[in-house]
Amino acid sequence: MEAQAVVAERHGNPQLAANFRRAAELALLSDEDVMRVYEALRPRRSTAAELSDLAEWLDGRGCQRNAALVREARDVHARRGLTR
């Protein structure tokens, strides 16, 4: 996936490159854990504290890019009233 990310960057698509890199991190997790992350990010499924905990959990598993995404989502959800 890193090779695909490099190609995407070379072709001027940094968003796609970032997606490939996040996907590579998620490949380290079980299917159940990936679904846990997915479900937690849905509107009104998690509190801000639960999303913070999820981000810490992801950090501990070497998924720093995904942890940063969850933190960003937490802030957006809180600002827009989408937390539980």
XYZ file of N, CA and C in Angstrom:
252
model
N 0.817 -1.188 0.000
C 0.000 0.000 0.000
C 0.866 1.260 0.000
N 2.041 1.144 0.608
C 2.943 2.295 0.593
C 3.341 2.643 -0.837
N 3.570 1.622 -1.653
C 3.917 1.884 -3.052
C 2.774 2.609 -3.760
N 1.556 2.210 -3.475
C 0.401 2.887 -4.070
C 0.297 4.327 -3.568
N 0.628 4.533 -2.305
C 0.610 5.889 -1.744
C 1.627 6.778 -2.444
N 2.794 6.231 -2.709
C 3.837 6.996 -3.397
C 3.370 7.367 -4.805
N 2.763 6.432 -5.501
C 2.250 6.701 -6.846
C 1.182 7.793 -6.789
N 0.290 7.704 -5.832
C -0.762 8.711 -5.696
C -0.165 10.090 -5.449
N 0.838 10.157 -4.585
C 1.494 11.447 -4.329
C 2.147 11.998 -5.588
N 2.837 11.132 -6.328
C 3.517 11.561 -7.557
C 2.526 12.090 -8.591
N 1.297 11.614 -8.520
C 0.268 12.053 -9.459
C -0.620 13.146 -8.877
N -0.128 13.779 -7.822
C -0.823 14.930 -7.260
C -2.084 14.619 -6.485
N -2.143 13.456 -5.870
C -3.334 13.090 -5.108
C -2.952 12.723 -3.671
N -2.636 13.737 -2.856
C -2.216 13.444 -1.481
C -3.319 12.822 -0.626
N -4.584 13.129 -0.933
C -5.682 12.538 -0.155
C -5.733 11.028 -0.353
N -5.563 10.583 -1.596
C -5.555 9.149 -1.869
C -4.354 8.489 -1.207
N -3.221 9.164 -1.242
C -2.024 8.635 -0.578
C -2.275 8.440 0.916
N -2.900 9.420 1.539
C -3.208 9.310 2.965
C -4.168 8.150 3.227
N -5.135 7.963 2.346
C -6.076 6.844 2.495
C -5.347 5.503 2.425
N -4.420 5.370 1.483
C -3.656 4.126 1.380
C -2.857 3.871 2.656
N -2.266 4.916 3.199
C -1.451 4.742 4.411
C -2.308 4.386 5.618
N -3.484 4.984 5.729
C -4.390 4.602 6.822
C -4.859 3.157 6.639
N -5.141 2.778 5.402
C -5.574 1.398 5.129
C -4.478 0.407 5.497
N -3.239 0.761 5.225
C -2.122 -0.130 5.581
C -2.070 -0.348 7.086
N -2.333 0.702 7.848
C -2.369 0.548 9.311
C -3.508 -0.366 9.732
N -4.678 -0.168 9.138
C -5.833 -0.975 9.520
C -5.635 -2.444 9.175
N -4.790 -2.732 8.195
C -4.524 -4.126 7.827
C -3.852 -4.881 8.969
N -3.290 -4.152 9.933
C -2.660 -4.777 11.099
C -3.695 -5.270 12.117
N -4.928 -4.808 11.990
C -5.977 -5.122 12.962
C -6.840 -6.277 12.472
N -7.533 -6.895 13.411
C -8.494 -7.936 13.040
C -9.714 -7.280 12.387
N -10.478 -8.085 11.675
C -11.710 -7.581 11.060
C -12.649 -7.010 12.121
N -12.714 -7.673 13.269
C -13.595 -7.213 14.338
C -13.163 -5.840 14.846
N -11.861 -5.638 14.964
C -11.370 -4.341 15.436
C -11.611 -3.240 14.412
N -11.458 -3.565 13.138
C -11.745 -2.574 12.093
C -13.214 -2.177 12.160
N -14.089 -3.147 12.333
C -15.523 -2.837 12.432
C -15.824 -2.024 13.691
N -15.100 -2.284 14.758
C -15.262 -1.499 15.989
C -14.943 -0.031 15.721
N -13.862 0.218 15.008
C -13.486 1.604 14.665
C -14.566 2.223 13.790
N -14.988 1.501 12.772
C -16.019 1.990 11.857
C -17.293 2.373 12.609
N -17.758 1.475 13.455
C -18.995 1.730 14.209
C -18.848 2.923 15.148
N -17.706 3.039 15.783
C -17.486 4.135 16.732
C -17.521 5.490 16.048
N -17.138 5.537 14.774
C -17.081 6.810 14.056
C -18.421 7.240 13.470
N -19.397 6.377 13.520
C -20.720 6.757 12.998
C -21.342 7.799 13.925
N -22.100 8.737 13.369
C -22.712 9.788 14.194
C -23.541 9.227 15.343
N -23.370 9.838 16.498
C -24.120 9.542 17.728
C -23.904 8.123 18.266
N -22.811 7.489 17.867
C -22.507 6.154 18.374
C -21.543 6.193 19.550
N -20.772 7.287 19.662
C -19.731 7.370 20.682
C -19.737 8.735 21.343
N -19.288 8.744 22.574
C -19.045 10.027 23.238
C -17.666 10.522 22.815
N -17.389 11.784 23.091
C -16.061 12.330 22.796
C -14.989 11.563 23.579
N -15.294 11.208 24.814
C -14.333 10.458 25.630
C -14.074 9.073 25.036
N -15.117 8.418 24.548
C -14.935 7.101 23.927
C -14.066 7.202 22.676
N -14.253 8.262 21.898
C -13.409 8.440 20.712
C -11.971 8.735 21.101
N -11.776 9.482 22.185
C -10.414 9.713 22.675
C -9.763 8.400 23.091
N -10.523 7.563 23.782
C -10.014 6.251 24.192
C -9.674 5.385 22.976
N -10.525 5.438 21.971
C -10.279 4.679 20.752
C -8.992 5.152 20.073
N -8.782 6.451 20.037
C -7.564 6.993 19.432
C -6.328 6.510 20.190
N -6.400 6.505 21.507
C -5.274 6.000 22.307
C -5.032 4.521 22.024
N -6.104 3.760 21.917
C -6.002 2.335 21.621
C -5.318 2.131 20.271
N -5.723 2.911 19.262
C -5.104 2.816 17.941
C -3.627 3.187 17.997
N -3.299 4.234 18.737
C -1.890 4.614 18.900
C -1.074 3.445 19.441
N -1.632 2.749 20.407
C -0.941 1.630 21.031
C -0.739 0.438 20.110
N -1.448 0.417 19.010
C -1.318 -0.673 18.047
C -0.591 -0.247 16.772
N 0.080 0.896 16.841
C 0.863 1.347 15.695
C 0.057 1.988 14.594
N -1.134 2.427 14.924
C -2.031 3.034 13.928
C -2.152 4.535 14.174
N -1.027 5.226 14.141
C -1.006 6.646 14.475
C -1.829 7.501 13.509
N -1.798 7.182 12.230
C -2.586 7.968 11.258
C -4.077 7.819 11.526
N -4.500 6.610 11.821
C -5.909 6.390 12.130
C -6.286 7.018 13.465
N -5.375 7.004 14.411
C -5.638 7.664 15.696
C -5.852 9.158 15.480
N -5.036 9.757 14.632
C -5.193 11.185 14.334
C -6.529 11.451 13.654
N -6.950 10.547 12.764
C -8.236 10.688 12.099
C -9.385 10.604 13.105
N -9.286 9.681 14.052
C -10.331 9.546 15.071
C -10.382 10.799 15.939
N -9.243 11.358 16.280
C -9.234 12.593 17.071
C -9.870 13.752 16.293
N -9.572 13.816 15.016
C -10.183 14.851 14.185
C -11.697 14.652 14.113
N -12.126 13.407 13.927
C -13.555 13.100 13.890
C -14.223 13.435 15.221
N -13.539 13.129 16.327
C -14.074 13.462 17.652
C -14.368 14.955 17.753
N -13.414 15.769 17.313
C -13.582 17.219 17.403
C -14.719 17.705 16.512
N -14.812 17.155 15.319
C -15.884 17.541 14.393
C -17.230 17.085 14.943
N -17.300 15.854 15.424
C -18.560 15.350 15.986
C -18.999 16.207 17.167
N -18.068 16.555 18.025
C -18.414 17.378 19.196
C -18.913 18.748 18.756
N -18.248 19.343 17.816
C -18.614 20.680 17.336
C -19.989 20.683 16.653
N -20.307 19.605 15.965
C -21.566 19.533 15.221
C -22.694 18.839 15.976
N -22.425 18.477 17.218
C -23.456 17.819 18.021
C -23.732 16.395 17.595
N -22.733 15.699 17.100
C -22.907 14.340 16.616
C -22.397 13.262 17.559
N -21.980 13.680 18.776
C -21.565 12.691 19.764
C -22.789 12.179 20.502
N -22.626 11.057 21.166
C -23.724 10.467 21.930
C -23.851 11.164 23.258
